[in-house]
CSV table of C-alpha atoms in Angstrom, one decimal:
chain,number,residue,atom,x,y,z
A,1,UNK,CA,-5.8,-7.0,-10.5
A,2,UNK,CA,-2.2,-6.6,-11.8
A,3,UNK,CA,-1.0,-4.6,-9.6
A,4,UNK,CA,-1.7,-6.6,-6.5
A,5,UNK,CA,-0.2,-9.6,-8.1
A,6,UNK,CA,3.0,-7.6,-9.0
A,7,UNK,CA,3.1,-6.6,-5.1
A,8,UNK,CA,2.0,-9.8,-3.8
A,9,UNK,CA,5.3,-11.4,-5.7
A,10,UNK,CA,7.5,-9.1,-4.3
A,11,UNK,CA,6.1,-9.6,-1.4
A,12,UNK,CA,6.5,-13.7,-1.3
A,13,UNK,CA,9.7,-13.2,-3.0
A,14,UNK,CA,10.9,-10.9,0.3
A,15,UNK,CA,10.0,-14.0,2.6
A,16,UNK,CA,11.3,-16.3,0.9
A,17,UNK,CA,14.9,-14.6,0.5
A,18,UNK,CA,15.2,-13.5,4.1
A,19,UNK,CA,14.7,-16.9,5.0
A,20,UNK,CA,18.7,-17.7,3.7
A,21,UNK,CA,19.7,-14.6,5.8
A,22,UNK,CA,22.2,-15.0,8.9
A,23,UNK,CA,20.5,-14.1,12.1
A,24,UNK,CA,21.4,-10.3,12.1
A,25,UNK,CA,20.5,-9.2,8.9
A,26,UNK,CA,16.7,-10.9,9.8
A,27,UNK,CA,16.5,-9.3,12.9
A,28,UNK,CA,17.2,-5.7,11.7
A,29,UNK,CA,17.2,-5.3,7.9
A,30,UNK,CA,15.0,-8.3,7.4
A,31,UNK,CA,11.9,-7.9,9.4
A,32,UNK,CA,11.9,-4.0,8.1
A,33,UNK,CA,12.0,-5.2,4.5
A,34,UNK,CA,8.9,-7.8,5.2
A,35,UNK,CA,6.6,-5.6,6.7
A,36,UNK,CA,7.3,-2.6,4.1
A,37,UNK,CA,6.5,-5.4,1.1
A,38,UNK,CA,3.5,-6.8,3.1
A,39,UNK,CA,1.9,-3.8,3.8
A,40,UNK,CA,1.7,-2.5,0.5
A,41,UNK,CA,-0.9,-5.5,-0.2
A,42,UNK,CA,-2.7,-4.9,2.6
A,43,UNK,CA,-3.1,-1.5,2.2
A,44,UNK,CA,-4.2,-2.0,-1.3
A,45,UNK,CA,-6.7,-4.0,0.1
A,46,UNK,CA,-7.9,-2.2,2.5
A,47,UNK,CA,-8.6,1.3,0.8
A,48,UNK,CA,-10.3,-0.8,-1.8
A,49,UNK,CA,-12.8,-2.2,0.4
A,50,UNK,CA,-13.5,1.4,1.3
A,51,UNK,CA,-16.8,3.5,0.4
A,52,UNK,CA,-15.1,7.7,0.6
A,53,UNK,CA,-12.8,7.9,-2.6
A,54,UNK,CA,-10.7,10.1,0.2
A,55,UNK,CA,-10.2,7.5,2.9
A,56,UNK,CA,-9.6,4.7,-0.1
A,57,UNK,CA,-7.2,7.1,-1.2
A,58,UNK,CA,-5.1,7.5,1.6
A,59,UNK,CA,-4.6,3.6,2.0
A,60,UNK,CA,-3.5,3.9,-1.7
A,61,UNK,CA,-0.8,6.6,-0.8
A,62,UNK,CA,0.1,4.8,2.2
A,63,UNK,CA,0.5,1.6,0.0
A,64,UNK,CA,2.7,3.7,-2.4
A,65,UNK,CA,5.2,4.8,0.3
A,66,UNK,CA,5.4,1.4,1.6
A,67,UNK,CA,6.6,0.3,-1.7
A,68,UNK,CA,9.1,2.9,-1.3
A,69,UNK,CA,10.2,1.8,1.6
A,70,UNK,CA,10.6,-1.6,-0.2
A,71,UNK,CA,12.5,-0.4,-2.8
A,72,UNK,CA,15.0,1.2,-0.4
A,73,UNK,CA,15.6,-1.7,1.9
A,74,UNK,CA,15.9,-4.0,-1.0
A,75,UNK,CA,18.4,-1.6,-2.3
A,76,UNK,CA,20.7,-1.9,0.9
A,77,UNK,CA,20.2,-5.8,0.9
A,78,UNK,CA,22.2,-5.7,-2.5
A,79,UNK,CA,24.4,-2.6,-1.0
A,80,UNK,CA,25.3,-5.4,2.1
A,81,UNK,CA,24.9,-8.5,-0.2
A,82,UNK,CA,22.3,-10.5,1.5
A,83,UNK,CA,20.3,-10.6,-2.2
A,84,UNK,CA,22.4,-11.0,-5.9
A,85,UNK,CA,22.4,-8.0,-7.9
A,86,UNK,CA,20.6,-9.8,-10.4
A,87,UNK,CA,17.9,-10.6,-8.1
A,88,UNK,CA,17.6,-7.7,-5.9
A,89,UNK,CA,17.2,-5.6,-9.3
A,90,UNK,CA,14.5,-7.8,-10.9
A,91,UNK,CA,13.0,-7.2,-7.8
A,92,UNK,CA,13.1,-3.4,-7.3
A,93,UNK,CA,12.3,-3.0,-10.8
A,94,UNK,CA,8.8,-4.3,-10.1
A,95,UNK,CA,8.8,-2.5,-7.6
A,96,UNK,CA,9.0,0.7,-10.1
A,97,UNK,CA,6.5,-0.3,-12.6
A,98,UNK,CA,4.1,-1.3,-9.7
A,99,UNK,CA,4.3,1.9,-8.3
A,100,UNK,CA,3.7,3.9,-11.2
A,101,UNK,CA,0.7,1.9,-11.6
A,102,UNK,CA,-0.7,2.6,-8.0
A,103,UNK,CA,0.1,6.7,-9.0
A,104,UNK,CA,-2.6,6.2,-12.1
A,105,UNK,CA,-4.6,5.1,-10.0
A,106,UNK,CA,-4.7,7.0,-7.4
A,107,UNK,CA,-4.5,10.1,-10.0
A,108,UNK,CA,-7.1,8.5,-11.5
A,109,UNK,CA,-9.3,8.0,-8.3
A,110,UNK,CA,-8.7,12.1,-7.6
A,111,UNK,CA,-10.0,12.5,-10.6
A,112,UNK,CA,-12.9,10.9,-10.3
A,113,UNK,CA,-13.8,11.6,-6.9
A,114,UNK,CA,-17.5,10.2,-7.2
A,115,UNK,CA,-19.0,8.9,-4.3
A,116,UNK,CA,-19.2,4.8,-4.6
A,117,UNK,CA,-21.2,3.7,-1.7
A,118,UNK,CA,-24.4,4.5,-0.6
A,119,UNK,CA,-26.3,7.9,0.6
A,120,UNK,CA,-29.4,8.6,2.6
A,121,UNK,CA,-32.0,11.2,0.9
A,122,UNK,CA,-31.4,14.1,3.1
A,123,UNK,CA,-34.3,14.4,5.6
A,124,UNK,CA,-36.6,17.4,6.3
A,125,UNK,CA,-37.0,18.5,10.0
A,126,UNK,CA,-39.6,20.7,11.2
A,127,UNK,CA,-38.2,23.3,13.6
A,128,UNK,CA,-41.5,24.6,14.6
A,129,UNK,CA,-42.2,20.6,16.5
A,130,UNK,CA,-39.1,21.6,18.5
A,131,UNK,CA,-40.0,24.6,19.2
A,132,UNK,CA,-43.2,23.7,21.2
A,133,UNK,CA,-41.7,21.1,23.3
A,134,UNK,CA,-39.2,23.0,25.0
């Protein structure tokens, strides 16, 4: 899927950088900024292994606001000059088309709001058998 691959990048691209960091900025900026890009993936993958559109959904939003969060710490490392300009803006620019992808589809989801896993035909119970035994 696109849009994991677009997050994944980021994602990679985040490690790598931080990498180059002096010992401060990884500590406190750095470690903040890699588990905002990873857990967008995995939150992506997680509500799509999920059966209730609404539960899958809420790993979606979660996934949306981590890329937020992303987005905003990538913006200070630019602010404090950790990353170029150049880069940091490539960067948070996929950021913004990924996430307006992950919007349509969660719209899109909401929408649709179809049960995809499987349901039990409801059972009939006889009240009258409980009746007697007590």
């Amino acid at each position: 899927m696109e849009l994991f691959r677009v997050f994944d990048e980021v994602s990679d691209w985040c490690w790598d950088s931080i990498e180059t960091w002096h010992s401060r900025a990884q500590r406190t900026m750095g470690e903040k900024l890699i588990r905002a890009a990873d857990s967008i993936c995995a939150n992506l993958v997680e509500g799509d292994g999920r059966y209730g559109v609404k539960d899958g959904i809420n790993f979606l939003i979660i996934a949306r606001a981590s890329a937020r969060e992303t987005r905003q710490w990538l913006r200070k490392a630019v602010k404090r000059k950790l990353v170029s300009e150049a880069d940091g803006t490539a960067q948070i620019d996929k950021l913004v088309s990924g996430t307006r992808l992950l919007s349509l589809l969660i719209t899109y989801r909401r929408k649709r709001g179809d049960f995809v896993g499987v349901r039990e035909a409801q059972a009939e119970y006889n009240q009258d058998v409980f009746a007697e035994t007590v």
